[in-house]
Amino acid sequence: MTGLEFALAALAGVLLGRFLPNRRKGPEPPEPFCGCGHHHSYHDPETGACNAGVQVPSRYDDDGIVTARRYVPRRA
């Protein structure tokens, strides 16, 4: 394959990709119903309660930067 053939093949590929329709994307994942921000897999399918916990800041340094976090279980 010469340089000209390669350039023509590359140009054909660019033009094909430019003018063909975009690929379809899948459906958006469902949003959690409790507003907690966790993925729906963290929720009990029967009650809808969130089973995940969150990390909250527990210690700060002198400049106000978080240096430690603690895990708090989520209550429904």
mmCIF file of C-alpha atoms in Angstrom, residues 43-74:
data_model
loop_
_atom_site.group_PDB
_atom_site.id
_atom_site.type_symbol
_atom_site.label_atom_id
_atom_site.label_comp_id
_atom_site.label_asym_id
_atom_site.label_seq_id
_atom_site.Cartn_x
_atom_site.Cartn_y
_atom_site.Cartn_z
ATOM 1 C CA HIS A 43 -32.186 0.375 47.259
ATOM 2 C CA ASP A 44 -34.368 -2.402 48.600
ATOM 3 C CA PRO A 45 -36.650 -3.441 45.699
ATOM 4 C CA GLU A 46 -39.634 -4.087 47.967
ATOM 5 C CA THR A 47 -39.559 -1.044 50.245
ATOM 6 C CA GLY A 48 -37.514 1.381 48.167
ATOM 7 C CA ALA A 49 -35.352 2.220 51.195
ATOM 8 C CA CYS A 50 -31.748 3.184 50.570
ATOM 9 C CA ASN A 51 -29.303 0.645 52.014
ATOM 10 C CA ALA A 52 -26.179 2.721 51.402
ATOM 11 C CA GLY A 53 -24.469 5.003 53.826
ATOM 12 C CA VAL A 54 -22.681 8.275 53.397
ATOM 13 C CA GLN A 55 -19.324 9.606 54.513
ATOM 14 C CA VAL A 56 -19.434 12.832 56.478
ATOM 15 C CA PRO A 57 -16.489 14.992 57.534
ATOM 16 C CA SER A 58 -15.450 14.345 61.126
ATOM 17 C CA ARG A 59 -12.191 16.261 61.524
ATOM 18 C CA TYR A 60 -10.731 19.426 60.008
ATOM 19 C CA ASP A 61 -7.254 20.927 60.108
ATOM 20 C CA ASP A 62 -6.462 24.558 60.950
ATOM 21 C CA ASP A 63 -7.143 25.673 57.363
ATOM 22 C CA GLY A 64 -10.619 24.086 57.290
ATOM 23 C CA ILE A 65 -9.614 21.165 55.078
ATOM 24 C CA VAL A 66 -11.226 17.808 55.853
ATOM 25 C CA THR A 67 -8.673 15.375 57.278
ATOM 26 C CA ALA A 68 -10.991 12.526 58.361
ATOM 27 C CA ARG A 69 -14.419 11.174 57.472
ATOM 28 C CA ARG A 70 -16.782 8.807 59.225
ATOM 29 C CA TYR A 71 -19.328 6.435 57.739
ATOM 30 C CA VAL A 72 -22.960 7.067 58.673
ATOM 31 C CA PRO A 73 -25.548 4.428 57.746
ATOM 32 C CA ARG A 74 -28.548 5.836 55.918
#
